[in-house]
XYZ file of C-alpha atoms in Angstrom:
487
model
C 0.000 0.000 0.000
C 1.329 3.428 -0.936
C 1.461 5.412 2.262
C 1.842 8.677 0.430
C -1.787 8.521 -0.544
C -4.554 8.873 2.005
C -7.069 6.030 2.059
C -10.344 6.726 0.322
C -13.825 5.992 1.581
C -13.996 3.163 -0.912
C -10.769 1.663 0.423
C -12.090 1.834 3.984
C -15.362 0.210 2.967
C -13.603 -2.492 0.965
C -11.260 -3.285 3.839
C -14.084 -3.440 6.346
C -16.230 -5.565 4.031
C -13.424 -8.037 3.334
C -12.567 -8.520 6.985
C -16.244 -8.654 7.940
C -16.796 -11.455 5.436
C -13.857 -13.380 6.884
C -14.703 -12.741 10.516
C -18.310 -13.402 9.535
C -17.331 -17.047 9.267
C -17.308 -16.931 13.065
C -21.106 -16.800 12.898
C -21.945 -19.886 10.797
C -18.989 -21.888 12.093
C -19.701 -20.741 15.651
C -23.381 -21.631 15.406
C -22.585 -25.029 13.909
C -19.955 -25.592 16.591
C -22.336 -24.588 19.372
C -25.138 -26.745 17.975
C -22.753 -29.694 17.689
C -21.196 -29.272 21.139
C -24.481 -28.731 22.990
C -25.716 -32.049 21.623
C -22.458 -33.934 22.096
C -21.494 -32.596 25.530
C -24.938 -31.948 27.099
C -25.519 -28.767 29.180
C -23.060 -29.655 31.969
C -20.175 -30.545 29.644
C -20.884 -27.561 27.438
C -20.939 -25.362 30.534
C -17.499 -26.599 31.600
C -16.072 -25.993 28.142
C -17.671 -22.531 28.058
C -16.230 -21.654 31.474
C -12.707 -22.739 30.561
C -12.925 -21.064 27.140
C -14.216 -17.851 28.744
C -11.293 -17.700 31.173
C -8.698 -18.353 28.478
C -10.364 -15.941 26.048
C -10.274 -13.276 28.737
C -6.512 -13.736 29.066
C -5.881 -13.946 25.328
C -7.926 -10.913 24.369
C -6.498 -8.896 27.247
C -2.986 -9.493 25.909
C -4.082 -9.005 22.295
C -5.841 -5.756 23.139
C -2.790 -4.527 25.017
C -0.837 -4.195 21.782
C -3.496 -4.407 19.051
C -4.467 -0.779 18.632
C -0.960 0.339 19.533
C 0.509 -1.928 16.866
C -1.945 -0.926 14.142
C -1.425 2.779 14.855
C 2.392 2.602 14.936
C 2.668 0.389 11.859
C 0.189 2.606 10.003
C 2.206 5.746 10.759
C 5.690 4.298 10.192
C 7.824 4.679 7.100
C 9.518 1.363 7.918
C 7.247 -1.122 9.703
C 9.865 -3.831 10.352
C 11.249 -2.575 13.694
C 7.708 -2.178 15.024
C 6.661 -5.579 13.679
C 9.620 -7.336 15.304
C 8.969 -5.557 18.595
C 5.294 -6.537 18.545
C 6.170 -10.208 17.997
C 8.534 -10.275 20.970
C 6.115 -8.409 23.220
C 3.224 -10.717 22.346
C 5.299 -13.872 22.820
C 6.889 -12.802 26.085
C 3.644 -11.639 27.667
C 1.622 -14.643 26.504
C 4.163 -17.230 27.690
C 4.155 -15.663 31.167
C 0.341 -15.610 31.185
C 0.156 -19.266 30.123
C 2.515 -20.225 32.937
C 0.476 -18.340 35.502
C -2.753 -19.969 34.340
C -1.161 -23.424 34.545
C -0.053 -22.710 38.132
C -3.315 -21.129 39.278
C -5.691 -23.537 37.530
C -6.413 -25.658 40.669
C -7.287 -22.558 42.671
C -9.605 -21.255 39.941
C -11.319 -24.650 39.797
C -11.907 -24.607 43.558
C -13.387 -21.097 43.450
C -15.814 -22.189 40.722
C -16.611 -25.473 42.503
C -15.590 -27.612 39.506
C -12.421 -29.680 40.262
C -12.154 -31.079 36.717
C -11.842 -27.521 35.410
C -8.199 -27.521 36.540
C -7.063 -30.025 33.901
C -9.071 -28.267 31.196
C -7.496 -24.901 32.004
C -3.971 -26.343 32.012
C -4.495 -27.830 28.570
C -6.115 -24.653 27.297
C -3.092 -22.633 28.488
C -1.154 -23.969 25.483
C -3.414 -21.922 23.218
C -2.449 -18.565 24.731
C 1.000 -18.074 23.090
C -0.235 -19.429 19.751
C -3.316 -17.216 19.706
C -1.312 -14.108 20.622
C 1.340 -14.822 17.993
C -1.428 -15.011 15.392
C -2.833 -11.702 16.604
C 0.587 -10.053 16.331
C 0.789 -10.945 12.650
C -2.776 -9.773 12.042
C -2.007 -6.404 13.634
C 0.969 -5.900 11.322
C -1.188 -6.772 8.320
C -3.851 -4.282 9.427
C -1.328 -1.493 9.936
C 0.061 -2.099 6.438
C -3.407 -1.977 4.949
C -3.172 -5.609 3.811
C -6.803 -6.278 4.603
C -7.171 -9.242 2.263
C -4.334 -11.169 3.931
C -5.687 -10.285 7.357
C -9.067 -11.665 6.307
C -7.467 -14.870 5.045
C -5.889 -15.583 8.424
C -9.205 -15.134 10.225
C -11.083 -17.273 7.724
C -8.554 -20.077 8.102
C -8.886 -19.997 11.862
C -12.680 -20.274 11.975
C -12.919 -22.997 9.365
C -10.155 -25.041 10.999
C -11.765 -24.709 14.436
C -15.082 -26.116 13.225
C -13.473 -29.015 11.348
C -11.142 -29.953 14.207
C -13.957 -29.863 16.779
C -16.239 -32.053 14.679
C -13.459 -34.599 14.146
C -12.038 -34.706 17.676
C -15.250 -34.386 19.699
C -17.004 -36.735 17.288
C -14.222 -39.235 17.953
C -15.224 -39.257 21.630
C -12.650 -36.858 23.098
C -15.407 -34.716 24.662
C -14.317 -31.408 26.264
C -10.642 -32.289 25.836
C -11.169 -32.702 22.099
C -12.843 -29.298 21.840
C -9.880 -27.667 23.596
C -7.296 -29.424 21.405
C -9.291 -28.368 18.336
C -9.151 -24.741 19.452
C -5.381 -24.991 19.856
C -5.107 -26.480 16.367
C -7.055 -23.551 14.922
C -4.530 -21.145 16.445
C -1.723 -23.069 14.738
C -3.482 -22.549 11.405
C -3.846 -18.816 12.144
C -0.133 -18.423 12.887
C 0.865 -20.409 9.807
C -1.197 -18.221 7.467
C 0.098 -15.073 9.149
C 3.738 -16.117 8.648
C 3.069 -16.866 4.996
C 1.671 -13.344 4.467
C 4.155 -11.240 6.445
C 7.309 -12.204 8.308
C 8.412 -9.768 11.006
C 11.564 -10.977 12.704
C 11.041 -13.093 15.809
C 14.649 -13.123 17.049
C 16.355 -10.063 15.578
C 16.380 -6.990 17.808
C 15.283 -3.822 16.029
C 15.589 -0.246 17.382
C 12.245 1.064 18.536
C 11.066 4.086 20.605
C 9.828 1.915 23.451
C 8.847 4.787 25.699
C 6.430 6.085 23.097
C 5.077 2.581 22.458
C 4.502 1.887 26.142
C 2.836 5.282 26.459
C 0.083 3.798 24.307
C 0.331 0.140 25.255
C -0.003 0.491 29.038
C -3.213 2.564 29.154
C -4.711 0.508 26.338
C -3.798 -2.698 28.150
C -5.453 -1.504 31.354
C -8.464 -0.458 29.330
C -8.588 -3.807 27.526
C -8.144 -5.686 30.793
C -11.095 -3.820 32.241
C -13.223 -4.611 29.187
C -12.270 -8.297 29.139
C -13.038 -8.571 32.846
C -16.363 -6.870 32.271
C -17.179 -9.142 29.314
C -16.850 -12.354 31.321
C -17.729 -11.166 34.813
C -21.429 -11.897 34.396
C -20.886 -15.579 33.561
C -18.247 -16.083 36.262
C -20.351 -14.222 38.848
C -23.384 -16.334 38.004
C -21.384 -19.518 38.626
C -19.557 -18.246 41.708
C -22.806 -17.064 43.316
C -24.315 -20.533 43.291
C -25.207 -21.167 39.664
C -24.961 -24.743 38.381
C -22.903 -25.947 35.420
C -26.191 -26.283 33.531
C -27.116 -22.650 34.197
C -23.636 -21.642 33.076
C -24.258 -23.624 29.896
C -27.495 -21.725 29.221
C -25.825 -18.369 29.840
C -22.752 -19.347 27.826
C -24.986 -20.340 24.913
C -26.571 -16.868 24.984
C -23.143 -15.250 25.083
C -22.020 -17.280 22.088
C -24.997 -16.086 20.063
C -24.440 -12.490 21.179
C -20.992 -12.351 19.561
C -22.281 -10.890 16.292
C -21.954 -7.207 17.325
C -18.489 -7.904 18.700
C -17.642 -9.503 15.376
C -18.646 -6.302 13.619
C -16.499 -4.242 15.973
C -13.600 -6.653 15.459
C -13.877 -6.175 11.700
C -14.532 -2.439 11.707
C -12.346 -1.026 14.486
C -8.876 -2.045 13.182
C -9.737 -0.755 9.692
C -10.958 2.508 11.170
C -7.825 2.903 13.308
C -5.490 2.074 10.421
C -7.049 4.700 8.185
C -7.460 7.376 10.862
C -3.779 6.926 11.746
C -2.797 7.545 8.132
C -5.006 10.639 7.952
C -3.284 11.893 11.094
C 0.164 11.263 9.611
C -0.780 13.182 6.472
C -2.281 16.069 8.474
C -5.777 15.604 7.028
C -7.707 16.231 10.233
C -10.955 17.270 8.526
C -11.120 13.973 6.633
C -10.350 12.118 9.846
C -13.252 13.872 11.601
C -15.613 13.081 8.730
C -14.691 9.394 8.835
C -15.072 9.376 12.627
C -18.576 10.842 12.420
C -19.587 8.308 9.787
C -18.215 5.488 11.941
C -20.322 6.576 14.910
C -23.318 6.922 12.604
C -22.834 3.353 11.406
C -22.858 2.015 14.959
C -26.250 3.608 15.573
C -27.609 1.873 12.490
C -26.878 -1.501 14.101
C -29.602 -0.999 16.730
C -32.337 -2.699 14.637
C -30.343 -5.924 14.803
C -31.005 -5.932 18.538
C -34.734 -5.548 17.872
C -34.674 -8.396 15.359
C -32.775 -10.673 17.738
C -35.100 -9.914 20.648
C -38.168 -10.712 18.572
C -36.746 -13.898 17.054
C -34.774 -15.133 20.094
C -37.036 -18.127 20.943
C -36.986 -19.379 17.353
C -33.212 -18.908 17.081
C -32.461 -20.747 20.311
C -34.809 -23.609 19.556
C -33.383 -24.400 16.128
C -29.733 -24.078 17.192
C -29.658 -25.558 20.675
C -32.948 -27.440 20.991
C -35.868 -27.215 23.415
C -33.684 -27.814 26.488
C -32.051 -24.402 25.974
C -35.217 -22.298 25.524
C -34.527 -20.445 28.774
C -31.549 -18.954 26.923
C -33.856 -16.798 24.721
C -34.542 -13.849 27.102
C -30.881 -13.804 28.148
C -29.876 -13.597 24.494
C -32.221 -10.678 23.829
C -30.695 -8.622 26.647
C -27.058 -9.534 25.970
C -27.379 -8.814 22.258
C -28.648 -5.305 22.935
C -25.765 -4.704 25.323
C -23.283 -5.985 22.741
C -24.703 -3.608 20.118
C -24.154 -0.614 22.391
C -20.562 -1.690 23.004
C -19.855 -1.363 19.271
C -20.380 2.381 19.664
C -17.936 2.385 22.549
C -15.400 0.487 20.438
C -15.620 3.002 17.599
C -15.400 5.963 19.967
C -12.335 4.640 21.786
C -10.631 3.930 18.449
C -11.128 7.591 17.574
C -9.591 8.621 20.898
C -6.564 6.400 20.294
C -6.091 7.669 16.736
C -6.262 11.238 18.052
C -3.424 10.543 20.482
C -5.494 10.196 23.671
C -5.021 6.546 24.782
C -5.270 7.434 28.460
C -8.778 8.780 27.939
C -9.976 5.244 27.303
C -9.161 4.487 30.941
C -11.708 7.039 32.078
C -14.352 5.016 30.273
C -13.399 1.426 30.973
C -11.694 1.139 34.375
C -14.902 1.626 36.420
C -16.767 -1.049 34.425
C -15.684 -4.219 36.294
C -16.266 -2.581 39.672
C -19.738 -1.377 38.712
C -20.537 -4.747 37.135
C -19.431 -6.650 40.239
C -21.547 -4.480 42.512
C -24.509 -4.818 40.176
C -24.124 -8.601 39.864
C -23.844 -9.070 43.630
C -27.293 -7.517 43.941
C -28.970 -8.636 40.704
C -27.986 -12.315 40.507
C -29.431 -13.369 43.901
C -32.687 -11.566 43.039
C -33.033 -12.137 39.280
C -30.582 -14.899 38.447
C -29.194 -15.019 34.903
C -31.546 -12.267 33.718
C -30.121 -9.992 36.403
C -26.555 -10.635 35.254
C -27.498 -9.927 31.629
C -29.357 -6.743 32.579
C -26.374 -5.373 34.483
C -24.089 -6.038 31.513
C -26.443 -4.403 28.997
C -27.155 -1.350 31.169
C -23.476 -0.624 31.679
C -22.927 -1.022 27.943
C -25.325 1.854 27.321
C -23.655 4.050 29.943
C -20.093 3.472 28.758
C -21.037 4.164 25.136
C -22.586 7.508 26.039
C -19.503 8.484 28.038
C -17.043 7.523 25.289
C -19.005 9.404 22.602
C -19.093 12.441 24.896
C -15.292 12.346 25.127
C -15.010 12.198 21.340
C -17.196 15.282 21.099
C -15.054 17.073 23.678
C -11.935 16.264 21.633
C -13.066 16.656 18.010
C -16.594 18.157 18.256
C -17.892 15.057 16.464
C -21.253 13.466 17.250
C -23.317 10.819 15.476
C -26.356 12.346 13.719
C -29.419 12.644 15.930
C -31.631 11.941 12.904
C -29.895 8.586 12.462
C -30.583 7.699 16.094
C -34.283 8.497 15.688
C -34.543 6.447 12.500
C -32.676 3.541 14.111
C -35.041 3.449 17.071
C -38.046 3.527 14.747
C -36.680 0.740 12.555
C -35.847 -1.279 15.698
C -39.449 -1.122 16.877
C -40.784 -2.060 13.438
C -38.428 -4.987 12.917
C -39.079 -6.275 16.452
C -42.809 -6.293 15.690
C -42.216 -8.206 12.467
C -40.005 -10.776 14.225
C -42.560 -11.390 16.992
C -45.553 -11.612 14.665
C -43.825 -13.966 12.220
C -43.342 -17.211 14.136
C -41.532 -20.064 12.368
C -39.969 -23.390 13.285
C -36.982 -25.400 12.160
C -34.727 -24.174 9.394
C -37.357 -21.658 8.286
C -35.720 -19.382 10.850
C -32.964 -18.830 8.270
C -35.543 -17.540 5.792
C -37.093 -15.339 8.450
C -33.765 -13.835 9.541
C -32.629 -13.276 5.957
C -35.811 -11.475 4.899
C -35.999 -9.462 8.124
C -32.325 -8.471 7.811
C -32.953 -7.225 4.269
C -35.925 -5.236 5.510
C -33.683 -3.197 7.818
C -31.701 -1.350 5.103
C -34.895 -1.093 3.054
C -36.579 0.706 5.964
C -33.592 3.029 6.378
C -33.716 3.777 2.658
C -37.448 4.525 2.814
C -36.870 6.869 5.754
C -34.251 8.817 3.797
C -31.181 7.750 5.773
C -28.938 7.061 2.764
C -27.724 9.672 0.303
C -27.320 8.932 -3.407
C -23.525 9.165 -3.105
C -23.504 6.576 -0.309
C -25.677 4.173 -2.288
C -23.362 4.484 -5.295
C -20.295 3.884 -3.108
C -21.827 0.778 -1.562
C -22.841 -0.668 -4.925
C -19.372 -0.019 -6.328
C -17.784 -2.094 -3.557
C -19.945 -5.218 -3.959
C -18.470 -6.532 -7.220
C -14.952 -5.575 -6.115
C -15.280 -7.657 -2.945
C -16.538 -10.589 -4.977
C -13.706 -10.189 -7.489
C -11.104 -10.166 -4.724
C -12.628 -13.261 -3.200
C -12.070 -15.140 -6.495
C -8.432 -14.120 -6.866
């Protein structure tokens, strides 16, 4: 990518679309994996796998988030990316190996706290995934900073496909929870392999790097990411620690797994946004950066109808994927999905703060979250059970998004359009009504979700949300994405 030229809106949209398509494989492969595991492992076994996976994911994404935005920003602004790439590899490896060792040592204690002795062996096996996962993330961050969105998408696609195939083979062979964990580790190996084939930052060679400047970003972003990761999983862990059974954890974990779609969108959109905002900053094009930031916040508001659709169709979705035994998951899913949608706005807003050179401001938003969530869960779970935990998570998601957008306005005087918010709320109500009124069973849920999802942009179009220029830009990207996928 020629760094002398600022990225265009089309380039941003193409990059986001390509990565979204790749990360989108998380949805079908994740649903198939969840449907397979819930039937093979039963609620208790699935709950144990979900608990161990949640703990390891918390560690992995905390480490990944520590350097992810820092890496993308520094690579995107650098004339020579190699010193930064080599430094990122060493930082990821060193931190992840230490974390894996600590998890291995503390696994028995964690198992005792959660009242599941067998969890200790699962966590020790799962610890092997931490360095591999983080090494894969390091390569993906370099690819994002360089604007190599297609290669970044390829690594993600390989991971999700491999995970599904390995789980079906190993768990189907009778290896139960252990097989699912080994399959996850195998998927990380595939991710690393693809990353090394696309870009090869040095693993051993020391390169000069302004470490003080890097740590000035990495430390506050790590603390922010740690707070977010703790917040993400605190509801499930609190539910179990406060007397919930493995079966209840399985129900809640199933809802969490279905509520990953908004996070998937943020995962696809945020790195692309940061990469391009960083290049605008380097080129001194602040007005273009502000325009892109406003459009990004606008886009997050337009995701609200997906929460309405999910809430209305939740019973049908849960029944066809998990079966009748998991129907109590439906109301939990509706609440968690709404909370996840609001956190996409927070993700976009904090990316803008980082790109603008204010990484410490993200701490103001995220550090209080785990404390507030813990206090809320201690009250809500004994009174309302799983629904209380989900409500606390969703409510705090709304609050933190408002705060982060307020900080963006204070910095750049950028706000998402109020008209878009009004239209999004109206479309959400309409699509919720359609989803509730249209009851289906079996695989017809796919038809229902497809048609309802297509109705959402149609409603926005009818309400005048899209301009002619935006429609033309979107249509121009569709064939290009398809053409790239065939190369």
